[in-house]
Amino acid sequence: MKKANYLVLLVLLTASQHVFAQKQYQFSVDLTQPQNDKLTVSLLTPAIKQKEAVYNLPKIIPGTYSINNYGSYASNFQAFDKKGKSLNVERIEKNSWKIANANKLHRITYQVDDTWDSPEIKEDVFEPSGTNIQQDTIFVLNPFGFFGYFQGMERQPYQVTVTKPSGFYGSTSLVNQNKGANGASNQDVFVTNDYHELADAPIMYNRPDTVWLKVGNADILVSVFSPNSKVATKSLAADIKPVLEAQKDYLGGTLPIDKYAFIIYMSDNKNLTRYGALEHSLSSFYYLPESMSSEQLSKTMKDVAAHEFFHILTPLNIHSEEIGNFDYINPRMSQHLWLYEGLTEYAAHHAQLQAGIIDLETYLGRQEEKIEHALTRYNDTLSFTEMSRNVLDTYKDEYQNVYEKGALIGLSLDLRLRQLSGGKYGTKDLMRDLSKTYGKDRSFKDEELFDKIAQLTYPEIREYFRKHVEGGEPLPLGELFGAIGVEFDPAGEKKELEKGFGVNFALVPGTKTIMIANVANATDLGQRLGLKQMDQIQSVNGQPFNLETYASVLQSYDEDFKLGDNVTFVVKRKVSEDETREETLTADLREATITFPTLKPEANPTPQELQLRQSWMGQAGK
């Protein structure tokens, strides 16, 4: 009888596993077998009932707000039935393949090229959201660059098996399900509930340099790849740790996560002109120059990590339907970039102020720069919700304002809430209440959020959003800073070290030589150097200056040169129709007085202003 029951149980278990397998995507990729910088992706497909199915790789992903077309990097797409017979496949656009007789489909395979090193593919993928394949050295697997989904089947479970080179470790927020007892030691197995969860978790494979931190209730992985071993994980972990502790305290002493991964790639590309990071719910991926000075790298990591880490709130626990049900092919953009990026950027700096990592003067200096940038680089009268809804096309050039005016919207909202509550309630309390109201598995309706916030807080806050976020009215910075005893002068004066030249560079046609194209807006420094139109630059500060070196030369200049240092250009200058002459141009660095918005704490604030300032700075009762 026991034996019969055992057999029945075994049959039931086998049947249930078969049903689960029919619903599950089963991907595999072998990192030990790249060919021509490409990896082969194999998929045992979930069961499909329709006669036709469309397989997608993303056109766009959350957090980038730009078109990436990951399908452009896939080739040799093939589909097979259980007997290995090929099924007809038609590529219907860059990111999608239509498979005939899909009800017989069993397996698909295709090859993927990396986005970092495929100049023949004309897409512009920001490196933190891209992929990298360097045999025996490193593999950057942003899953959306390798793995896709069948249209309408994004919510089915996924299993990804990665075969890795000996000694390699996969840094990720995902949990490796292969614990070694019955599985191959050179394979990692990752299981997720659906495509959204998989796409949200980058993996970096290399010989590990990792540190684990314990912050409150959460385990934090810090993993660094530095090709020339110039950057050690321990030093970056030491920079990040106090910032995370400050954010834990800012969120009330606990974090809404159990595990988080900082995945950091230090590039030795000498022509690096852009760098940064991409946030995910439980991790963030960084692409930074290895040549960056230790001081600059420390500051960058503190500020950028602070911002990216706060995305554990938005969008992980607070997001609209547009984010919760993200469409990777035909996305609808949420109108609430002020929340996802703006309030996140505000909280990243505000938490450092409250923890004493930065002082009030430093904090206000950062806000001065945000005000100046918002007013001079972007359209300050544009509706922020309108910009957000149309950020992929009409207003794509306005996107970076989410880190400037978006942060100021968060600051203004915080000060207004504290005004109304007598200092007892601010944006971090609002974020806590929104997290309780919604949470990871519940999305809000885009058009209802402002009303919900007003319901949770004060009716006056609805008018704030109507005027300054939905409408184009300037933020009431003077009034709100005045409420905490800080004087705001939008036309103040500031002394700064003038390093800019105010000239336009261009390439000499058919060469890599850089010349001066225009001097009409030359700064005082540019004028004192005597730079002239058509000058061909040979070197700057003793370093060769051309198409291949200009980025590193200017970065070195910006980071290393101080007040009083001499700047030197060597140029070839045309002195007659048939003659050019090499000339050395030198000028010293001086301070310049410019018009700039200023914020200055009042010498004698009223008791009410001081009380509100102390509340805002987290000093109430101290």
Coordinates of C-alpha atoms in Angstrom, one line a residue:
M1 CA 0.0 0.0 0.0
K2 CA 2.8 2.4 0.9
K3 CA 4.6 1.5 -2.4
A4 CA 1.4 2.2 -4.4
N5 CA 1.0 5.6 -2.7
Y6 CA 4.6 6.4 -3.4
L7 CA 4.1 5.6 -7.1
V8 CA 1.0 7.7 -7.3
L9 CA 2.8 10.6 -5.6
L10 CA 5.8 10.2 -8.0
V11 CA 3.4 10.3 -11.0
L12 CA 1.7 13.4 -9.7
L13 CA 5.0 15.2 -9.1
T14 CA 6.3 14.3 -12.5
A15 CA 3.0 15.5 -14.1
S16 CA 3.1 18.8 -12.2
Q17 CA 6.8 19.4 -13.2
H18 CA 5.8 18.7 -16.8
V19 CA 3.0 21.3 -16.7
F20 CA 5.3 23.8 -15.0
A21 CA 7.9 23.2 -17.7
Q22 CA 5.3 23.8 -20.4
K23 CA 4.6 27.3 -19.0
Q24 CA 8.2 28.2 -18.3
Y25 CA 10.8 29.8 -20.6
Q26 CA 14.0 27.7 -20.3
F27 CA 16.9 29.8 -21.6
S28 CA 20.6 28.7 -21.8
V29 CA 23.7 30.6 -22.8
D30 CA 27.3 29.3 -22.8
L31 CA 29.9 32.0 -22.0
T32 CA 32.8 29.6 -22.7
Q33 CA 31.8 29.4 -26.4
P34 CA 31.7 32.9 -27.9
Q35 CA 32.2 33.1 -31.7
N36 CA 33.3 36.3 -33.3
D37 CA 32.3 38.3 -30.1
K38 CA 28.8 36.7 -30.3
L39 CA 27.0 34.4 -27.9
T40 CA 24.4 31.8 -28.9
V41 CA 21.1 31.9 -27.0
S42 CA 18.9 28.8 -26.8
L43 CA 15.3 28.6 -25.6
L44 CA 13.1 25.7 -24.8
T45 CA 9.9 27.5 -25.3
P46 CA 6.7 27.4 -23.2
A47 CA 3.7 25.7 -24.8
I48 CA 2.0 28.0 -27.4
K49 CA -1.6 27.3 -28.5
Q50 CA -1.7 29.8 -31.4
K51 CA -0.6 28.9 -34.9
E52 CA 1.4 32.1 -35.0
A53 CA 3.6 33.7 -32.3
V54 CA 5.7 36.8 -32.2
Y55 CA 9.0 36.7 -30.3
N56 CA 10.3 40.1 -29.1
L57 CA 13.5 41.6 -27.9
P58 CA 12.9 45.0 -26.3
K59 CA 12.8 48.2 -28.3
I60 CA 13.1 50.2 -25.1
I61 CA 13.5 49.4 -21.4
P62 CA 12.5 51.2 -18.2
G63 CA 14.8 53.9 -16.9
T64 CA 16.5 54.9 -20.2
Y65 CA 13.8 56.9 -21.9
S66 CA 15.3 56.3 -25.3
I67 CA 14.9 53.8 -28.1
N68 CA 17.6 51.1 -28.0
N69 CA 16.4 48.4 -30.5
Y70 CA 18.1 45.4 -28.8
G71 CA 16.8 43.2 -31.7
S72 CA 19.3 44.9 -34.0
Y73 CA 22.1 42.9 -32.2
A74 CA 20.4 39.5 -32.8
S75 CA 21.0 37.4 -35.9
N76 CA 20.6 33.8 -37.3
F77 CA 17.2 33.4 -35.6
Q78 CA 15.9 29.9 -36.0
A79 CA 12.9 27.9 -34.7
F80 CA 12.4 24.1 -34.4
D81 CA 9.7 21.6 -33.5
K82 CA 10.3 18.7 -31.1
K83 CA 11.8 16.6 -33.9
G84 CA 14.3 19.3 -34.8
K85 CA 12.5 20.3 -38.0
S86 CA 12.8 24.0 -38.9
L87 CA 9.7 26.2 -38.7
N88 CA 9.2 29.2 -40.9
V89 CA 10.4 32.5 -39.3
E90 CA 9.8 36.0 -40.6
R91 CA 11.5 39.1 -39.2
I92 CA 8.7 41.6 -39.1
E93 CA 10.8 44.5 -37.7
K94 CA 14.0 45.2 -35.9
N95 CA 12.9 43.6 -32.6
S96 CA 10.3 41.0 -33.6
W97 CA 10.2 37.6 -35.3
K98 CA 6.9 35.9 -36.4
I99 CA 7.0 32.1 -36.2
A100 CA 4.6 30.0 -38.2
N101 CA 3.1 26.8 -36.8
A102 CA 3.9 28.0 -33.4
N103 CA 1.7 25.4 -31.8
K104 CA 4.5 22.9 -32.8
L105 CA 7.3 25.1 -31.5
H106 CA 9.8 23.5 -29.2
R107 CA 13.1 25.4 -29.4
I108 CA 14.5 28.6 -30.8
T109 CA 18.2 29.7 -31.1
Y110 CA 19.8 33.0 -32.2
Q111 CA 23.2 34.7 -31.8
V112 CA 23.7 38.0 -30.0
D113 CA 26.4 40.6 -30.6
D114 CA 27.4 43.0 -27.9
T115 CA 26.3 46.6 -27.9
W116 CA 29.6 48.0 -26.6
D117 CA 31.7 46.8 -29.5
S118 CA 29.6 46.5 -32.6
P119 CA 30.2 49.8 -34.6
E120 CA 28.6 48.3 -37.7
I121 CA 25.2 48.2 -35.9
K122 CA 23.8 51.7 -36.0
E123 CA 22.1 52.0 -32.6
D124 CA 23.0 54.2 -29.7
V125 CA 22.8 52.1 -26.5
F126 CA 24.0 53.8 -23.3
E127 CA 26.7 51.5 -21.9
P128 CA 25.0 50.8 -18.5
S129 CA 22.0 49.5 -20.4
G130 CA 24.1 47.5 -22.9
T131 CA 26.0 44.2 -23.2
N132 CA 29.7 43.3 -23.4
I133 CA 31.4 40.1 -24.6
Q134 CA 35.1 39.8 -24.0
Q135 CA 36.2 36.1 -24.1
D136 CA 37.9 34.9 -21.0
T137 CA 37.8 38.4 -19.5
I138 CA 34.3 39.8 -18.8
F139 CA 30.7 39.4 -19.9
V140 CA 28.0 42.1 -19.1
L141 CA 24.6 40.5 -19.4
N142 CA 21.8 43.0 -19.2
P143 CA 19.1 40.3 -19.7
F144 CA 17.0 42.4 -22.1
G145 CA 19.9 42.4 -24.5
F146 CA 19.9 38.6 -24.6
F147 CA 16.6 37.2 -23.6
G148 CA 13.1 38.0 -25.0
Y149 CA 9.5 37.0 -24.7
F150 CA 6.5 35.9 -26.8
Q151 CA 4.0 38.7 -27.2
G152 CA 1.3 38.4 -24.5
M153 CA 3.3 35.9 -22.5
E154 CA 5.6 38.2 -20.5
R155 CA 4.1 37.1 -17.2
Q156 CA 5.1 33.4 -17.4
P157 CA 8.0 32.1 -15.3
Y158 CA 11.6 32.1 -16.6
Q159 CA 14.7 29.9 -16.0
V160 CA 18.1 31.0 -17.3
T161 CA 21.1 28.6 -17.2
V162 CA 24.5 30.3 -17.7
T163 CA 27.6 28.1 -18.3
K164 CA 30.5 30.2 -17.2
P165 CA 34.3 30.0 -17.5
S166 CA 36.3 28.5 -14.7
G167 CA 36.8 31.0 -11.8
F168 CA 34.1 33.4 -13.0
Y169 CA 31.4 34.8 -10.7
G170 CA 28.1 36.3 -11.7
S171 CA 27.4 39.5 -9.7
T172 CA 23.7 40.1 -9.6
S173 CA 20.7 40.7 -7.4
L174 CA 19.3 37.4 -8.6
V175 CA 19.8 34.2 -6.4
N176 CA 21.7 31.4 -8.0
Q177 CA 19.5 28.3 -7.7
N178 CA 22.3 25.9 -8.5
K179 CA 23.8 25.1 -5.1
G180 CA 26.1 22.4 -6.5
A181 CA 24.6 19.2 -5.0
N182 CA 23.2 17.9 -8.3
G183 CA 24.1 20.7 -10.7
A184 CA 27.3 21.4 -12.7
S185 CA 29.6 23.7 -10.7
N186 CA 30.3 25.8 -13.8
Q187 CA 26.6 26.6 -14.2
D188 CA 24.4 29.2 -12.6
V189 CA 20.6 28.9 -12.7
F190 CA 18.4 31.9 -12.2
V191 CA 14.6 31.6 -11.8
T192 CA 12.2 34.6 -12.0
N193 CA 8.5 34.9 -11.8
D194 CA 8.2 36.7 -15.2
Y195 CA 10.1 38.7 -17.9
H196 CA 9.9 42.0 -16.0
E197 CA 11.8 40.5 -13.0
L198 CA 14.4 39.0 -15.3
A199 CA 14.9 42.1 -17.4
D200 CA 15.4 44.1 -14.2
A201 CA 18.5 42.2 -13.0
P202 CA 21.8 42.8 -14.8
I203 CA 24.6 40.2 -14.3
M204 CA 28.4 40.8 -14.7
Y205 CA 30.6 37.7 -15.1
N206 CA 34.3 38.0 -14.4
R207 CA 37.0 36.9 -11.9
P208 CA 35.5 38.4 -8.8
D209 CA 36.5 41.4 -6.8
T210 CA 33.6 41.7 -4.4
V211 CA 32.6 42.9 -1.0
W212 CA 29.4 42.2 1.0
L213 CA 28.1 44.9 3.3
K214 CA 25.4 44.6 5.9
V215 CA 23.2 47.7 6.1
G216 CA 20.3 47.3 8.5
N217 CA 18.4 44.2 7.4
A218 CA 19.8 44.1 3.9
D219 CA 22.8 42.3 2.3
I220 CA 24.6 44.6 -0.1
L221 CA 26.9 43.3 -2.8
V222 CA 29.6 45.6 -4.2
S223 CA 31.3 44.2 -7.3
V224 CA 34.0 46.0 -9.4
F225 CA 35.7 45.1 -12.6
S226 CA 38.8 47.3 -13.2
P227 CA 40.8 46.0 -16.2
N228 CA 44.1 47.5 -15.0
S229 CA 43.4 46.9 -11.3
K230 CA 43.4 50.6 -10.6
V231 CA 40.2 50.6 -8.6
A232 CA 39.6 48.2 -5.6
T233 CA 36.2 47.2 -4.5
K234 CA 37.1 47.8 -0.8
S235 CA 37.7 51.5 -1.4
L236 CA 34.4 52.0 -3.3
A237 CA 32.5 49.9 -0.7
A238 CA 34.0 52.3 2.0
D239 CA 32.6 55.3 0.1
I240 CA 29.2 53.7 -0.4
K241 CA 28.6 52.4 3.1
P242 CA 28.0 55.7 5.0
V243 CA 25.7 56.8 2.2
L244 CA 23.6 53.6 2.5
E245 CA 23.5 53.9 6.3
A246 CA 22.2 57.5 5.9
Q247 CA 19.5 56.3 3.5
K248 CA 18.5 53.5 5.9
D249 CA 18.1 56.1 8.7
Y250 CA 16.3 58.4 6.2
L251 CA 13.8 55.6 5.5
G252 CA 13.1 55.0 9.2
G253 CA 15.9 52.5 10.1
T254 CA 15.0 49.6 7.8
L255 CA 15.2 49.0 4.1
P256 CA 12.3 47.6 2.0
I257 CA 14.7 45.0 0.5
D258 CA 16.7 42.0 1.6
K259 CA 19.5 42.1 -1.1
Y260 CA 20.9 44.7 -3.4
A261 CA 23.8 44.7 -5.9
F262 CA 26.1 47.5 -7.0
I263 CA 27.7 46.3 -10.2
I264 CA 30.6 48.6 -11.3
Y265 CA 32.5 48.4 -14.6
M266 CA 35.6 50.7 -14.7
S267 CA 36.4 51.4 -18.4
D268 CA 39.9 52.0 -19.7
N269 CA 38.5 53.4 -22.9
K270 CA 40.7 56.5 -23.5
N271 CA 38.0 58.1 -25.8
L272 CA 35.3 57.8 -23.2
T273 CA 32.9 60.8 -23.6
R274 CA 29.9 59.6 -21.5
Y275 CA 29.5 57.5 -18.4
G276 CA 26.9 57.0 -15.7
A277 CA 24.6 54.4 -14.3
L278 CA 21.2 52.7 -14.8
E279 CA 18.9 51.9 -11.9
H280 CA 17.0 48.7 -11.3
S281 CA 14.7 47.7 -8.5
L282 CA 17.3 45.6 -6.6
S283 CA 20.6 46.6 -8.3
S284 CA 22.3 49.3 -10.3
F285 CA 24.9 49.1 -13.0
Y286 CA 27.8 51.6 -13.3
Y287 CA 30.0 52.4 -16.3
L288 CA 32.8 54.8 -15.2
P289 CA 36.3 55.8 -16.4
E290 CA 39.1 54.0 -14.8
S291 CA 41.3 57.1 -15.3
M292 CA 39.1 59.1 -12.9
S293 CA 41.0 60.4 -9.9
S294 CA 40.3 58.7 -6.5
E295 CA 38.8 62.0 -5.2
Q296 CA 36.5 62.4 -8.2
L297 CA 35.5 58.7 -8.2
S298 CA 34.7 58.8 -4.5
K299 CA 32.4 61.9 -5.0
T300 CA 30.8 60.4 -8.1
M301 CA 30.1 57.1 -6.4
K302 CA 28.6 58.7 -3.3
D303 CA 26.3 60.9 -5.3
V304 CA 25.3 58.5 -8.1
A305 CA 25.0 55.5 -5.7
A306 CA 22.8 57.6 -3.4
H307 CA 20.5 58.3 -6.3
E308 CA 20.3 54.9 -7.8
F309 CA 19.9 53.1 -4.5
F310 CA 16.8 55.2 -3.7
H311 CA 15.1 53.6 -6.6
I312 CA 14.3 50.8 -4.2
L313 CA 11.3 53.1 -3.4
T314 CA 10.5 54.3 -7.0
P315 CA 9.7 52.4 -9.0
L316 CA 10.1 49.2 -6.9
N317 CA 7.3 50.1 -4.4
I318 CA 5.7 53.2 -6.0
H319 CA 4.9 53.0 -9.8
S320 CA 2.2 53.6 -12.3
E321 CA 0.6 51.1 -14.6
E322 CA 2.9 52.3 -17.4
I323 CA 5.8 51.0 -15.3
G324 CA 4.2 48.0 -13.7
N325 CA 3.0 46.7 -17.0
F326 CA 5.8 48.1 -19.1
D327 CA 5.5 47.5 -22.9
Y328 CA 9.0 46.9 -24.3
I329 CA 7.9 47.4 -27.9
N330 CA 5.2 50.1 -27.8
P331 CA 5.6 51.8 -24.4
R332 CA 3.4 54.4 -22.9
M333 CA 5.3 56.9 -20.9
S334 CA 4.2 57.9 -17.4
Q335 CA 3.6 61.6 -16.6
H336 CA 5.4 61.2 -13.3
L337 CA 9.1 61.6 -14.1
W338 CA 9.2 64.2 -11.3
L339 CA 8.5 61.3 -8.9
Y340 CA 10.7 58.5 -10.4
E341 CA 13.8 60.6 -11.1
G342 CA 13.2 64.1 -9.6
L343 CA 12.1 63.1 -6.1
T344 CA 14.7 60.3 -6.1
E345 CA 17.5 62.9 -6.9
Y346 CA 16.2 65.2 -4.2
A347 CA 16.1 62.5 -1.6
A348 CA 19.6 61.3 -2.5
H349 CA 21.1 64.7 -1.5
H350 CA 18.7 65.5 1.3
A351 CA 19.5 62.2 3.1
Q352 CA 23.2 63.2 3.0
L353 CA 22.4 66.6 4.5
Q354 CA 20.3 65.0 7.3
A355 CA 23.1 62.5 8.1
G356 CA 25.7 65.2 8.2
I357 CA 27.7 63.7 5.3
I358 CA 27.4 67.2 3.6
D359 CA 26.8 70.5 5.4
L360 CA 24.2 73.1 4.6
E361 CA 26.5 75.3 2.6
T362 CA 27.5 72.4 0.3
Y363 CA 23.8 71.3 0.0
L364 CA 22.7 74.8 -1.0
G365 CA 25.6 75.1 -3.5
R366 CA 24.3 72.0 -5.2
Q367 CA 20.8 73.5 -5.4
E368 CA 22.1 76.8 -6.8
E369 CA 23.6 74.8 -9.7
K370 CA 20.3 72.9 -10.3
I371 CA 18.4 76.2 -10.3
E372 CA 20.9 77.7 -12.8
H373 CA 20.8 74.7 -15.1
A374 CA 17.0 74.4 -15.0
L375 CA 16.6 78.1 -16.0
T376 CA 19.3 78.3 -18.6
R377 CA 19.5 74.9 -20.3
Y378 CA 15.8 73.9 -20.4
N379 CA 12.3 75.3 -20.9
D380 CA 11.2 76.4 -17.4
T381 CA 7.6 77.1 -18.5
L382 CA 7.0 73.6 -20.0
S383 CA 4.6 71.4 -18.1
F384 CA 6.6 68.7 -16.4
T385 CA 3.9 66.1 -16.9
E386 CA 3.6 67.0 -20.5
M387 CA 7.3 66.7 -21.0
S388 CA 7.3 63.3 -19.1
R389 CA 4.5 61.9 -21.3
N390 CA 6.4 62.8 -24.5
V391 CA 10.0 62.4 -23.4
L392 CA 10.7 59.8 -26.1
D393 CA 10.2 62.1 -29.0
T394 CA 8.9 65.7 -28.7
Y395 CA 10.7 66.6 -25.5
K396 CA 13.7 64.1 -25.5
D397 CA 16.1 67.1 -25.2
E398 CA 14.4 68.1 -22.0
Y399 CA 14.9 64.8 -20.3
Q400 CA 18.0 65.7 -18.2
N401 CA 15.9 68.4 -16.5
V402 CA 14.5 65.6 -14.4
Y403 CA 17.7 65.8 -12.4
E404 CA 17.6 69.6 -12.2
K405 CA 14.1 71.0 -12.0
G406 CA 12.7 67.5 -11.1
A407 CA 14.8 67.6 -7.9
L408 CA 13.7 71.1 -7.2
I409 CA 10.1 70.0 -7.5
G410 CA 10.8 67.5 -4.8
L411 CA 12.6 70.1 -2.6
S412 CA 9.7 72.5 -3.0
L413 CA 7.1 69.8 -2.3
D414 CA 9.0 68.9 0.9
L415 CA 9.2 72.5 2.1
R416 CA 5.5 73.1 1.3
L417 CA 4.5 69.9 3.2
R418 CA 6.6 71.0 6.2
Q419 CA 5.0 74.5 6.1
L420 CA 1.6 73.0 6.2
S421 CA 2.4 70.5 8.9
G422 CA 4.5 72.7 11.2
G423 CA 7.6 70.6 10.3
K424 CA 6.0 67.3 11.2
Y425 CA 5.5 65.8 7.7
G426 CA 7.7 65.9 4.6
T427 CA 8.3 64.0 1.4
K428 CA 10.0 61.0 3.1
D429 CA 6.8 60.6 5.1
L430 CA 4.8 60.9 1.9
M431 CA 7.0 58.2 0.2
R432 CA 6.4 55.9 3.2
D433 CA 2.6 56.4 2.9
L434 CA 2.6 55.9 -0.8
S435 CA 4.6 52.7 -0.4
K436 CA 2.0 51.4 2.1
T437 CA -0.9 52.5 -0.2
Y438 CA 0.5 50.8 -3.3
G439 CA 3.6 48.6 -2.9
K440 CA 5.6 46.3 -5.2
D441 CA 2.6 44.5 -6.7
R442 CA 0.0 47.3 -7.0
S443 CA 0.3 50.1 -9.6
F444 CA -1.4 53.5 -9.4
K445 CA -3.3 55.0 -12.2
D446 CA -1.3 57.8 -13.8
E447 CA -4.1 60.4 -13.8
E448 CA -5.0 59.7 -10.1
L449 CA -1.7 60.2 -8.3
F450 CA -1.9 63.9 -7.6
D451 CA -5.4 63.5 -6.1
K452 CA -4.2 60.6 -4.0
I453 CA -1.3 62.6 -2.6
A454 CA -3.6 65.5 -1.8
Q455 CA -5.9 63.0 0.0
L456 CA -2.9 61.6 2.0
T457 CA -1.6 65.1 2.9
Y458 CA -3.3 68.5 2.4
P459 CA -5.8 69.9 -0.2
E460 CA -3.3 72.8 -0.8
I461 CA -0.8 70.3 -2.3
R462 CA -3.2 69.6 -5.2
E463 CA -2.9 73.2 -6.2
Y464 CA 0.9 73.0 -5.9
F465 CA 0.9 70.2 -8.5
R466 CA -1.7 72.0 -10.7
K467 CA 0.4 75.2 -10.9
H468 CA 4.0 74.0 -10.8
V469 CA 4.1 70.4 -12.2
E470 CA 1.1 70.1 -14.6
G471 CA 1.3 73.9 -15.3
G472 CA 4.3 75.9 -16.3
E473 CA 4.4 78.4 -13.4
P474 CA 7.8 78.9 -11.8
L475 CA 8.5 77.1 -8.6
P476 CA 7.9 79.4 -5.6
L477 CA 11.5 79.1 -4.5
G478 CA 11.8 82.5 -2.8
E479 CA 8.8 81.9 -0.6
L480 CA 9.7 78.3 0.3
F481 CA 13.4 79.0 1.0
G482 CA 12.3 82.0 3.0
A483 CA 10.2 79.8 5.2
I484 CA 13.4 78.1 6.5
G485 CA 15.3 81.3 6.8
V486 CA 17.3 81.0 3.6
E487 CA 17.6 84.0 1.3
F488 CA 17.2 83.3 -2.4
D489 CA 18.5 85.8 -5.0
P490 CA 17.8 84.6 -8.6
A491 CA 20.2 87.3 -9.9
G492 CA 23.0 87.0 -7.4
E493 CA 26.7 86.9 -8.1
K494 CA 29.2 84.1 -7.8
K495 CA 32.9 83.8 -8.1
E496 CA 34.1 80.7 -9.9
L497 CA 37.3 79.5 -11.5
E498 CA 37.0 80.0 -15.2
K499 CA 38.2 77.0 -17.1
G500 CA 36.0 77.2 -20.2
F501 CA 37.4 78.6 -23.4
G502 CA 34.1 79.6 -25.1
V503 CA 35.3 78.4 -28.5
N504 CA 33.9 75.8 -30.9
F505 CA 36.0 72.8 -31.9
A506 CA 35.8 71.0 -35.2
L507 CA 37.8 68.4 -37.2
V508 CA 40.1 69.4 -40.0
P509 CA 38.3 67.6 -42.9
G510 CA 39.7 64.2 -43.6
T511 CA 41.9 64.1 -40.5
K512 CA 41.8 63.5 -36.7
T513 CA 43.2 67.0 -36.1
I514 CA 41.0 69.4 -34.1
M515 CA 40.8 73.0 -35.0
I516 CA 39.1 76.2 -33.6
A517 CA 35.9 76.7 -35.6
N518 CA 34.5 79.8 -33.9
V519 CA 35.7 82.3 -31.3
A520 CA 32.7 84.6 -31.2
N521 CA 31.8 83.6 -27.6
A522 CA 35.3 83.2 -26.3
T523 CA 35.6 83.6 -22.5
D524 CA 38.1 85.9 -20.8
L525 CA 40.5 82.9 -20.7
G526 CA 40.0 82.1 -24.4
Q527 CA 40.7 85.7 -25.2
R528 CA 43.8 85.9 -23.1
L529 CA 45.1 82.7 -24.7
G530 CA 44.7 84.4 -28.0
L531 CA 42.9 81.5 -29.7
K532 CA 41.9 82.3 -33.3
Q533 CA 39.6 80.7 -35.8
M534 CA 41.2 78.0 -37.9
D535 CA 44.0 77.4 -35.4
Q536 CA 44.9 73.7 -35.6
I537 CA 45.5 72.4 -32.0
Q538 CA 48.6 70.2 -31.6
S539 CA 48.6 69.9 -27.8
V540 CA 47.0 71.1 -24.7
N541 CA 49.0 71.3 -21.5
G542 CA 51.8 69.2 -23.1
Q543 CA 49.5 66.4 -24.1
P544 CA 48.7 65.6 -27.8
F545 CA 45.2 66.9 -28.6
N546 CA 43.2 65.1 -31.3
L547 CA 40.1 63.1 -32.0
E548 CA 41.5 60.1 -30.1
T549 CA 42.8 62.0 -27.0
Y550 CA 40.7 65.1 -26.5
A551 CA 38.3 63.5 -24.0
S552 CA 41.0 62.3 -21.6
V553 CA 43.0 65.6 -22.0
L554 CA 40.0 67.7 -21.1
Q555 CA 39.1 65.5 -18.2
S556 CA 42.6 65.7 -16.8
Y557 CA 42.5 69.5 -17.3
D558 CA 39.2 69.8 -15.5
E559 CA 40.2 67.6 -12.6
D560 CA 43.8 68.7 -12.0
F561 CA 44.2 72.4 -12.8
K562 CA 43.7 75.0 -10.0
L563 CA 43.6 78.7 -9.6
G564 CA 46.8 80.3 -10.9
D565 CA 47.9 77.3 -13.0
N566 CA 49.1 78.1 -16.5
V567 CA 47.1 76.6 -19.4
T568 CA 49.1 76.0 -22.6
F569 CA 48.0 75.4 -26.2
V570 CA 50.4 74.6 -29.0
V571 CA 48.7 75.5 -32.3
K572 CA 49.5 75.6 -36.0
R573 CA 48.4 79.0 -37.3
K574 CA 48.2 80.2 -40.9
V575 CA 50.3 83.4 -41.2
S576 CA 50.1 83.7 -45.0
E577 CA 48.6 82.0 -48.0
D578 CA 51.4 79.5 -48.2
E579 CA 52.8 79.4 -44.6
T580 CA 51.7 78.1 -41.2
R581 CA 53.6 78.6 -38.0
E582 CA 53.6 76.7 -34.7
E583 CA 52.7 79.0 -31.8
T584 CA 52.6 78.4 -28.1
L585 CA 49.7 80.2 -26.3
T586 CA 49.7 80.5 -22.5
A587 CA 47.4 82.1 -19.9
D588 CA 46.8 81.6 -16.2
L589 CA 43.6 80.5 -14.6
R590 CA 41.6 83.2 -12.8
E591 CA 38.4 83.7 -11.0
A592 CA 35.5 85.3 -12.8
T593 CA 32.4 87.0 -11.3
I594 CA 29.2 85.8 -12.9
T595 CA 25.5 86.2 -12.5
F596 CA 24.2 83.1 -10.7
P597 CA 21.3 82.3 -8.4
T598 CA 22.4 82.3 -4.8
L599 CA 21.1 80.8 -1.6
K600 CA 22.3 82.1 1.7
P601 CA 21.1 81.3 5.3
E602 CA 19.8 84.4 7.0
A603 CA 21.9 85.6 9.9
N604 CA 18.9 86.1 12.2
P605 CA 16.0 83.8 11.2
T606 CA 12.8 84.0 13.2
P607 CA 12.1 81.2 15.7
Q608 CA 9.5 79.8 13.3
E609 CA 11.9 79.8 10.4
L610 CA 14.6 78.2 12.5
Q611 CA 12.3 75.5 13.8
L612 CA 11.2 74.6 10.2
R613 CA 14.8 74.6 9.0
Q614 CA 15.8 72.2 11.9
S615 CA 12.9 69.9 11.1
W616 CA 13.9 69.9 7.4
M617 CA 17.5 69.2 8.2
G618 CA 16.6 66.4 10.6
Q619 CA 17.8 68.3 13.7
A620 CA 14.5 68.8 15.5
G621 CA 14.9 67.7 19.1
K622 CA 18.7 67.4 18.8

